[in-house]
Tab-separated table of C-alpha atoms and ligand atoms in Angstrom:
chain	number	residue	atom	x	y	z
A	1	MET	CA	6.615	17.503	23.109
A	2	ALA	CA	7.777	13.365	22.057
A	3	ASP	CA	9.662	13.556	19.000
A	4	LEU	CA	7.550	11.630	15.940
A	5	ARG	CA	10.771	11.800	13.469
A	6	VAL	CA	10.141	7.916	11.851
A	7	ASN	CA	12.488	6.915	8.695
A	8	TYR	CA	10.934	4.767	5.819
A	9	MET	CA	13.278	3.205	3.629
A	10	GLY	CA	16.044	5.988	4.155
A	11	LEU	CA	13.936	9.178	4.221
A	12	LYS	CA	13.486	10.922	6.926
A	13	LEU	CA	10.335	11.924	7.868
A	14	LYS	CA	9.194	14.301	10.697
A	15	ASN	CA	6.603	12.031	11.742
A	16	PRO	CA	4.856	8.778	10.290
A	17	ILE	CA	1.466	10.654	8.647
A	18	VAL	CA	2.584	9.551	4.744
A	19	ILE	CA	-0.401	10.013	2.439
A	20	SER	CA	-1.363	6.936	0.810
A	21	SER	CA	-1.796	6.856	-3.266
A	22	SER	CA	-5.127	8.353	-3.638
A	23	PRO	CA	-6.931	11.620	-5.248
A	24	LEU	CA	-5.835	13.559	-2.296
A	25	GLY	CA	-2.411	14.314	-4.183
A	26	GLU	CA	-4.518	15.175	-7.301
A	27	ASN	CA	-2.903	18.327	-7.693
A	28	ILE	CA	-0.478	20.450	-6.668
A	29	ASP	CA	-2.983	22.598	-4.422
A	30	LYS	CA	-4.067	19.728	-2.175
A	31	ILE	CA	-0.741	18.533	-1.589
A	32	LYS	CA	0.415	22.004	-0.221
A	33	CYS	CA	-2.234	21.970	2.357
A	34	LEU	CA	-1.672	18.484	3.046
A	35	GLU	CA	1.842	19.432	3.879
A	36	GLU	CA	0.776	22.839	5.569
A	37	ASN	CA	-1.060	20.488	7.837
A	38	GLY	CA	1.720	17.557	8.971
A	39	ALA	CA	1.625	14.998	6.196
A	40	ALA	CA	5.507	13.814	6.342
A	41	ALA	CA	5.361	12.814	3.127
A	42	ILE	CA	3.186	11.615	0.404
A	43	VAL	CA	2.810	8.714	-2.248
A	44	LEU	CA	1.440	10.100	-5.787
A	45	PRO	CA	-1.627	8.805	-7.408
A	46	SER	CA	-0.633	5.727	-8.976
A	47	PHE	CA	0.416	6.142	-12.598
A	48	PHE	CA	-0.938	2.782	-14.424
A	49	GLU	CA	1.147	0.329	-16.497
A	50	GLU	CA	-1.781	1.067	-19.618
A	51	GLN	CA	-1.204	4.793	-19.734
A	52	ALA	CA	2.222	4.141	-20.460
A	53	LEU	CA	0.886	0.860	-23.127
A	54	GLN	CA	-1.669	2.567	-24.891
A	55	ALA	CA	-0.340	2.364	-28.537
A	56	GLU	CA	0.037	-1.487	-27.899
A	57	LEU	CA	-1.923	-4.183	-25.267
A	58	SER	CA	-0.779	-4.486	-21.948
A	59	HIS	CA	1.216	-7.977	-21.044
A	60	SER	CA	-1.257	-8.219	-18.114
A	61	LEU	CA	-3.578	-9.132	-20.438
A	62	LEU	CA	-1.895	-11.774	-22.143
A	63	TYR	CA	-1.833	-13.640	-19.382
A	64	GLU	CA	-5.991	-14.168	-19.882
A	65	LYS	CA	-4.770	-15.496	-23.235
A	66	ASP	CA	-8.122	-15.920	-25.122
A	67	GLY	CA	-11.009	-12.974	-25.259
A	68	TYR	CA	-9.474	-10.105	-23.922
A	69	ARG	CA	-9.935	-8.689	-27.421
A	70	LYS	CA	-13.351	-7.656	-26.179
A	71	TYR	CA	-12.275	-5.855	-23.354
A	72	LEU	CA	-10.343	-3.537	-24.855
A	73	ASP	CA	-12.807	-1.062	-25.222
A	74	TYR	CA	-13.679	-1.009	-22.130
A	75	TYR	CA	-9.943	-0.761	-21.203
A	76	TYR	CA	-9.421	2.484	-22.837
A	77	ASP	CA	-12.626	4.041	-21.814
A	78	VAL	CA	-11.151	3.586	-18.828
A	79	ILE	CA	-7.524	5.049	-19.095
A	80	ARG	CA	-8.344	7.548	-21.894
A	81	ASP	CA	-8.781	10.294	-19.176
A	82	LYS	CA	-5.684	9.232	-17.713
A	83	VAL	CA	-2.560	11.393	-17.874
A	84	THR	CA	-0.351	10.955	-20.020
A	85	PRO	CA	3.838	10.016	-18.687
A	86	GLU	CA	4.624	13.190	-19.864
A	87	LYS	CA	2.414	14.846	-17.745
A	88	TYR	CA	2.641	12.537	-14.890
A	89	MET	CA	6.298	13.752	-14.333
A	90	SER	CA	5.491	17.312	-15.400
A	91	PHE	CA	2.989	16.994	-12.287
A	92	ILE	CA	6.373	15.306	-10.279
A	93	LYS	CA	8.722	18.333	-11.299
A	94	GLU	CA	6.212	20.734	-10.328
A	95	VAL	CA	4.654	19.228	-6.917
A	96	LYS	CA	8.971	19.034	-5.941
A	97	SER	CA	9.639	22.426	-6.965
A	98	LYS	CA	6.558	23.924	-4.284
A	99	THR	CA	7.373	21.051	-1.625
A	100	ASP	CA	9.868	19.975	0.385
A	101	ILE	CA	8.718	16.819	1.984
A	102	PRO	CA	9.444	13.367	0.211
A	103	ILE	CA	7.107	12.330	-3.110
A	104	ILE	CA	6.816	9.342	-4.126
A	105	GLY	CA	5.838	8.026	-7.430
A	106	SER	CA	3.830	5.306	-7.597
A	107	LEU	CA	3.408	3.152	-10.166
A	108	ASN	CA	0.770	0.277	-10.570
A	109	GLY	CA	1.628	-2.629	-13.054
A	110	ILE	CA	2.301	-6.185	-12.854
A	111	SER	CA	4.266	-7.223	-15.966
A	112	VAL	CA	7.748	-7.286	-17.010
A	113	GLY	CA	8.200	-4.166	-19.727
A	114	GLY	CA	8.991	-1.438	-21.434
A	115	TRP	CA	7.459	0.198	-19.101
A	116	ILE	CA	9.833	0.142	-16.923
A	117	ASN	CA	11.556	2.901	-18.195
A	118	THR	CA	8.535	5.203	-16.528
A	119	ALA	CA	10.479	4.176	-12.713
A	120	ILE	CA	13.489	5.668	-14.624
A	121	ASP	CA	11.619	9.504	-15.600
A	122	MET	CA	9.555	9.594	-11.383
A	123	GLU	CA	13.235	9.264	-10.933
A	124	GLY	CA	14.440	11.293	-12.951
A	125	ALA	CA	11.441	14.023	-12.552
A	126	GLY	CA	12.805	14.223	-9.459
A	127	ALA	CA	10.468	11.577	-6.964
A	128	ASP	CA	12.552	10.555	-3.695
A	129	GLY	CA	11.105	7.166	-3.699
A	130	LEU	CA	8.578	4.738	-5.777
A	131	GLU	CA	6.000	2.543	-4.994
A	132	LEU	CA	4.990	-0.551	-6.741
A	133	ASN	CA	1.702	-1.392	-6.486
A	134	ILE	CA	1.218	-5.006	-8.144
A	135	TYR	CA	-2.604	-5.345	-8.246
A	136	TYR	CA	-3.532	-8.706	-10.160
A	137	LEU	CA	-6.305	-11.231	-9.715
A	138	PRO	CA	-5.705	-13.929	-11.267
A	139	THR	CA	-8.574	-15.909	-12.863
A	140	ASP	CA	-7.262	-18.348	-14.913
A	141	PRO	CA	-7.273	-21.692	-13.365
A	142	GLU	CA	-4.739	-23.183	-15.451
A	143	ILE	CA	-2.002	-20.514	-14.236
A	144	ASP	CA	0.053	-21.833	-10.652
A	145	GLY	CA	0.584	-19.404	-8.064
A	146	ARG	CA	3.874	-19.716	-8.418
A	147	LYS	CA	5.028	-18.748	-11.719
A	148	ILE	CA	2.269	-15.522	-10.993
A	149	GLU	CA	4.504	-14.545	-7.832
A	150	GLU	CA	7.601	-15.576	-9.456
A	151	ASN	CA	6.597	-12.785	-12.222
A	152	TYR	CA	6.133	-10.371	-9.219
A	153	LEU	CA	9.853	-10.625	-8.280
A	154	ASP	CA	11.151	-10.519	-11.642
A	155	LEU	CA	8.654	-6.873	-11.671
A	156	VAL	CA	10.628	-5.643	-8.871
A	157	ASP	CA	14.014	-7.600	-9.477
A	158	GLU	CA	13.420	-5.151	-13.055
A	159	ILE	CA	12.311	-1.993	-11.362
A	160	THR	CA	14.908	-1.922	-8.931
A	161	ARG	CA	17.804	-2.233	-10.873
A	162	SER	CA	16.460	0.285	-13.293
A	163	VAL	CA	16.586	3.366	-9.963
A	164	ALA	CA	18.920	4.373	-7.258
A	165	ILE	CA	16.045	6.046	-5.312
A	166	PRO	CA	14.571	3.353	-2.732
A	167	VAL	CA	11.522	1.264	-3.720
A	168	GLY	CA	8.497	-0.413	-1.202
A	169	VAL	CA	6.246	-2.339	-2.833
A	170	LYS	CA	2.802	-2.810	-1.658
A	171	ILE	CA	1.559	-6.366	-2.057
A	172	HIS	CA	-1.969	-8.113	-1.100
A	173	PRO	CA	-2.938	-10.480	2.040
A	174	TYR	CA	-3.729	-13.324	-0.664
A	175	LEU	CA	-0.064	-14.542	-1.034
A	176	SER	CA	0.585	-18.001	-0.586
A	177	SER	CA	2.924	-17.510	2.248
A	178	ILE	CA	2.763	-13.905	3.197
A	179	PRO	CA	6.688	-13.715	5.079
A	180	TYR	CA	8.503	-16.087	2.105
A	181	MET	CA	7.267	-14.177	-0.227
A	182	SER	CA	8.097	-10.812	1.367
A	183	ARG	CA	12.065	-12.025	1.895
A	184	GLU	CA	11.946	-12.736	-1.444
A	185	LEU	CA	10.866	-9.440	-2.452
A	186	VAL	CA	13.161	-7.953	-0.414
A	187	ARG	CA	15.581	-9.793	-2.230
A	188	ALA	CA	14.671	-9.137	-5.389
A	189	GLY	CA	15.582	-5.340	-4.683
A	190	ALA	CA	12.308	-3.726	-1.865
A	191	ASN	CA	13.342	-1.503	0.520
A	192	GLY	CA	9.800	-1.482	1.735
A	193	LEU	CA	6.834	-3.113	1.963
A	194	VAL	CA	3.415	-1.769	2.010
A	195	PHE	CA	0.675	-3.898	4.040
A	196	PHE	CA	-1.789	-4.078	1.863
A	197	ASN	CA	-3.589	-3.231	-1.030
A	198	ARG	CA	-7.541	-3.533	-0.616
A	199	PHE	CA	-9.111	-5.842	-3.202
A	200	TYR	CA	-12.352	-3.886	-4.189
A	201	GLN	CA	-14.931	-6.067	-4.225
A	202	PRO	CA	-17.784	-5.295	-7.108
A	203	ASP	CA	-21.421	-5.542	-6.071
A	204	ILE	CA	-24.404	-6.974	-8.698
A	205	ASN	CA	-27.160	-4.884	-9.183
A	206	LEU	CA	-30.133	-6.140	-9.521
A	207	GLU	CA	-32.357	-3.503	-11.182
A	208	ASN	CA	-30.322	-2.772	-14.440
A	209	MET	CA	-28.447	-5.570	-13.906
A	210	LYS	CA	-25.035	-4.655	-13.886
A	211	ILE	CA	-21.558	-4.760	-12.248
A	212	GLU	CA	-21.172	-2.256	-10.136
A	213	PRO	CA	-17.769	-1.445	-9.441
A	214	MET	CA	-17.762	-0.539	-5.513
A	215	LEU	CA	-15.517	2.015	-3.780
A	216	ARG	CA	-16.040	2.334	-0.376
A	217	LEU	CA	-13.653	4.297	2.261
A	218	SER	CA	-11.836	1.160	5.115
A	219	THR	CA	-12.779	1.699	8.620
A	220	SER	CA	-10.488	1.010	11.835
A	221	GLU	CA	-11.453	-2.636	11.160
A	222	GLU	CA	-9.087	-3.247	8.707
A	223	LEU	CA	-6.141	-2.409	10.393
A	224	ARG	CA	-5.610	-5.824	11.849
A	225	LEU	CA	-4.875	-7.930	9.572
A	226	ARG	CA	-1.867	-5.127	8.806
A	227	ILE	CA	-0.620	-5.102	12.286
A	228	ARG	CA	-0.498	-9.179	13.267
A	229	TRP	CA	2.071	-9.118	9.347
A	230	ALA	CA	3.959	-6.274	10.376
A	231	ALA	CA	4.618	-7.792	14.034
A	232	ILE	CA	5.115	-11.234	12.718
A	233	LEU	CA	7.609	-10.107	10.207
A	234	PHE	CA	9.351	-7.319	12.214
A	235	GLY	CA	12.615	-7.930	12.075
A	236	LYS	CA	12.566	-10.953	10.001
A	237	VAL	CA	12.922	-9.034	6.835
A	238	GLU	CA	15.456	-6.104	5.859
A	239	ALA	CA	12.958	-3.861	4.208
A	240	ASP	CA	10.622	-1.403	6.443
A	241	ILE	CA	7.249	-1.676	6.659
A	242	ALA	CA	4.978	0.534	5.975
A	243	ILE	CA	1.004	-0.147	6.812
A	244	THR	CA	-1.801	1.485	4.605
A	245	GLY	CA	-5.792	0.237	5.533
A	246	GLY	CA	-7.695	1.150	8.310
A	247	VAL	CA	-5.324	3.722	10.063
A	248	HIS	CA	-7.975	6.000	11.056
A	249	THR	CA	-7.008	7.162	14.421
A	250	ALA	CA	-3.700	8.066	16.764
A	251	GLN	CA	-4.469	4.868	18.560
A	252	ASP	CA	-4.431	3.302	15.460
A	253	VAL	CA	-0.950	5.072	13.817
A	254	ILE	CA	0.371	4.233	17.519
A	255	LYS	CA	-0.355	-0.228	17.133
A	256	SER	CA	0.470	0.138	13.851
A	257	ILE	CA	4.278	1.621	14.785
A	258	MET	CA	4.984	-0.947	18.037
A	259	SER	CA	3.646	-3.664	15.542
A	260	GLY	CA	6.696	-2.793	13.663
A	261	ALA	CA	5.684	-0.539	10.702
A	262	SER	CA	8.249	1.876	10.003
A	263	VAL	CA	4.745	4.588	8.906
A	264	THR	CA	1.288	4.896	8.409
A	265	MET	CA	-0.268	5.674	5.274
A	266	ILE	CA	-3.629	7.177	5.606
A	267	ALA	CA	-6.201	8.044	2.723
A	268	SER	CA	-10.278	7.015	3.617
A	269	ALA	CA	-9.713	8.969	7.130
A	270	LEU	CA	-8.926	12.006	4.882
A	271	LEU	CA	-11.409	11.681	2.178
A	272	GLU	CA	-13.837	12.097	5.185
A	273	ARG	CA	-12.995	14.064	7.597
A	274	GLY	CA	-10.990	16.357	5.532
A	275	MET	CA	-7.664	17.534	5.856
A	276	GLY	CA	-7.798	19.379	9.110
A	277	TYR	CA	-7.677	16.240	10.447
A	278	LEU	CA	-4.276	15.559	10.449
A	279	PRO	CA	-3.230	17.881	13.032
A	280	LEU	CA	-5.779	16.818	15.022
A	281	LEU	CA	-4.570	13.901	14.636
A	282	LEU	CA	-0.591	14.878	15.511
A	283	GLU	CA	-1.433	15.897	18.295
A	284	GLU	CA	-3.255	13.014	19.799
A	285	ILE	CA	-0.421	10.884	19.035
A	286	GLU	CA	1.959	13.102	21.095
A	287	GLY	CA	-0.177	13.641	23.485
A	288	TRP	CA	-0.252	9.413	23.822
A	289	LEU	CA	3.277	9.270	23.986
A	290	SER	CA	3.748	12.553	26.526
A	291	ASN	CA	0.919	10.866	28.602
A	292	HIS	CA	2.465	7.499	29.005
A	293	LYS	CA	5.851	8.588	29.147
A	294	TYR	CA	7.350	8.235	26.234
A	295	ASN	CA	9.864	10.465	24.472
A	296	SER	CA	10.054	9.098	21.345
A	297	LEU	CA	7.779	7.164	18.490
A	298	GLN	CA	11.229	5.311	18.551
A	299	GLU	CA	10.830	3.930	22.277
A	300	ILE	CA	8.101	2.145	20.825
A	301	PHE	CA	8.820	0.955	17.532
A	302	GLY	CA	8.062	-2.867	17.142
A	303	ILE	CA	7.971	-3.390	21.172
A	304	MET	CA	4.913	-5.238	20.166
A	305	SER	CA	6.165	-7.338	17.317
A	306	HIS	CA	6.828	-10.929	17.301
A	307	LYS	CA	10.226	-9.949	17.543
A	308	THR	CA	10.063	-11.541	21.071
A	309	THR	CA	8.426	-14.718	20.645
A	310	SER	CA	10.463	-17.835	19.794
A	311	GLN	CA	8.155	-19.984	18.502
A	312	PRO	CA	6.154	-16.991	16.503
A	313	ALA	CA	3.345	-19.788	14.391
A	314	LEU	CA	2.759	-21.910	18.000
A	315	TRP	CA	2.015	-18.272	19.729
A	316	GLU	CA	-0.481	-17.937	17.227
A	317	ARG	CA	-1.997	-21.226	17.503
A	318	ALA	CA	-2.651	-20.879	20.723
A	319	ASN	CA	-3.837	-17.205	20.426
A	320	TYR	CA	-6.578	-19.073	18.258
A	321	LEU	CA	-7.788	-21.460	20.218
A	322	LYS	CA	-7.430	-18.550	23.134
A	323	VAL	CA	-9.720	-16.451	21.612
A	324	LEU	CA	-12.843	-19.440	20.084
A	325	ASP	CA	-12.623	-20.389	24.089
A	326	SER	CA	-12.898	-17.288	25.128
A	327	TYR	CA	-16.263	-16.709	23.126
A	328	ARG	CA	-17.622	-19.902	24.740
A	329	GLN	CA	-16.935	-18.966	27.944
A	330	GLU	CA	-18.669	-15.006	27.780
A	331	GLU	CA	-21.999	-16.899	25.884
B	1	FMN	C1	-10.178	7.117	-4.263
B	1	FMN	C2	-9.022	6.067	-3.523
B	1	FMN	C3	-8.365	5.803	-5.301
B	1	FMN	C4	-7.066	4.885	-4.511
B	1	FMN	N1	-5.917	5.226	-5.870
B	1	FMN	C5	-4.663	4.439	-5.681
B	1	FMN	C6	-4.127	4.707	-6.416
B	1	FMN	O1	-4.394	5.074	-7.771
B	1	FMN	N2	-2.552	3.709	-5.967
B	1	FMN	C7	-2.782	2.965	-5.012
B	1	FMN	O2	-1.845	2.297	-5.164
B	1	FMN	N3	-3.273	3.431	-4.193
B	1	FMN	C8	-4.634	3.742	-4.462
B	1	FMN	N4	-5.685	3.759	-3.258
B	1	FMN	C9	-5.403	2.445	-2.216
B	1	FMN	C10	-4.949	4.112	-1.047
B	1	FMN	O3	-4.003	4.033	-1.444
B	1	FMN	C11	-4.369	2.997	0.580
B	1	FMN	O4	-3.474	1.546	-0.097
B	1	FMN	C12	-5.871	2.220	0.592
B	1	FMN	O5	-7.497	3.437	0.798
B	1	FMN	C13	-5.704	1.625	2.292
B	1	FMN	O6	-5.788	2.855	3.141
B	1	FMN	P1	-7.134	3.681	3.977
B	1	FMN	O7	-7.931	3.018	4.431
B	1	FMN	O8	-6.394	4.656	4.467
B	1	FMN	O9	-7.995	4.426	2.906
B	1	FMN	C14	-7.026	4.422	-4.000
B	1	FMN	C15	-7.991	4.315	-2.372
B	1	FMN	C16	-9.028	5.227	-2.637
B	1	FMN	C17	-10.120	4.925	-1.455
């Protein structure tokens, strides 16, 4: 039996399958079922900044300067049914008392402010780690990218100084420089980098002329963006890398680890196929390693990363030209 154990942000995990923040972890029954089926750790559904700031205006909206008031009703409609901080903390306590795997609390917000106490409360409730999801789509041309990215760093700095448990930061792939921001996030205190958030694209319903939120589950197609960045940054940042987005098969997990990810976080595959898919996935990972004469996952950790490439940017450029060329030759 190949050894599937991995380390992520100081957490010792029995395998690389972590449940991504999603409805999969919304109640204790589901979480126990995930544990029984072999999940190594669980990131809980996010606690949103707006939930902590229901009484006041979210600082995030202040970015938009004008015109936010008309959105308030809509805003409160969306958050009204979400849990209160007290319920979230007692949920963490319940999960911790009934399971044996690491539990990661998830914070979803973008502004530095009073809601940071929520991170301290999560630690107090027993969370083994935190994941901070920074989801902000800038729409004001007056706000420059540097300001936004500085704000991310201030937030990470404030949170990581407030708690002793490890903190992972889930970022999106549209930063001006992913390597620079990754390094700065680590300097600000991040122990893990989670690649990447998916930005959900709303659609227009032409019959009722309304904007419709659209949540499509991922496919393995989305993985390549993530493994590229894991491969580029492996060994260059002093943080563990987690891949979320497009991890569906054992091959996807193997490629992620080879690229330098310590763990893979999964939501869509299990939402689609059910929790019974977990043991099959683990069996296939184990089978692949044994068939290829590896005794442990650690043996393939980062072996396909850029760590061995002296000029990664040139390599990427050459590869780009090669890809275009190969298509023309096939015509
Ligand atoms: C229904 C649903 C709800 C989600 N809720 C959250 C959330 O609360 N916080 C968060 O950080 N990510 C959330 N995500 C994103 C997932 O954690 C994950 O990063 C994303 O789905 C990519 O992984 P996948 O390809 O395995 O689905 C959600 C995803 C889905 C499908």
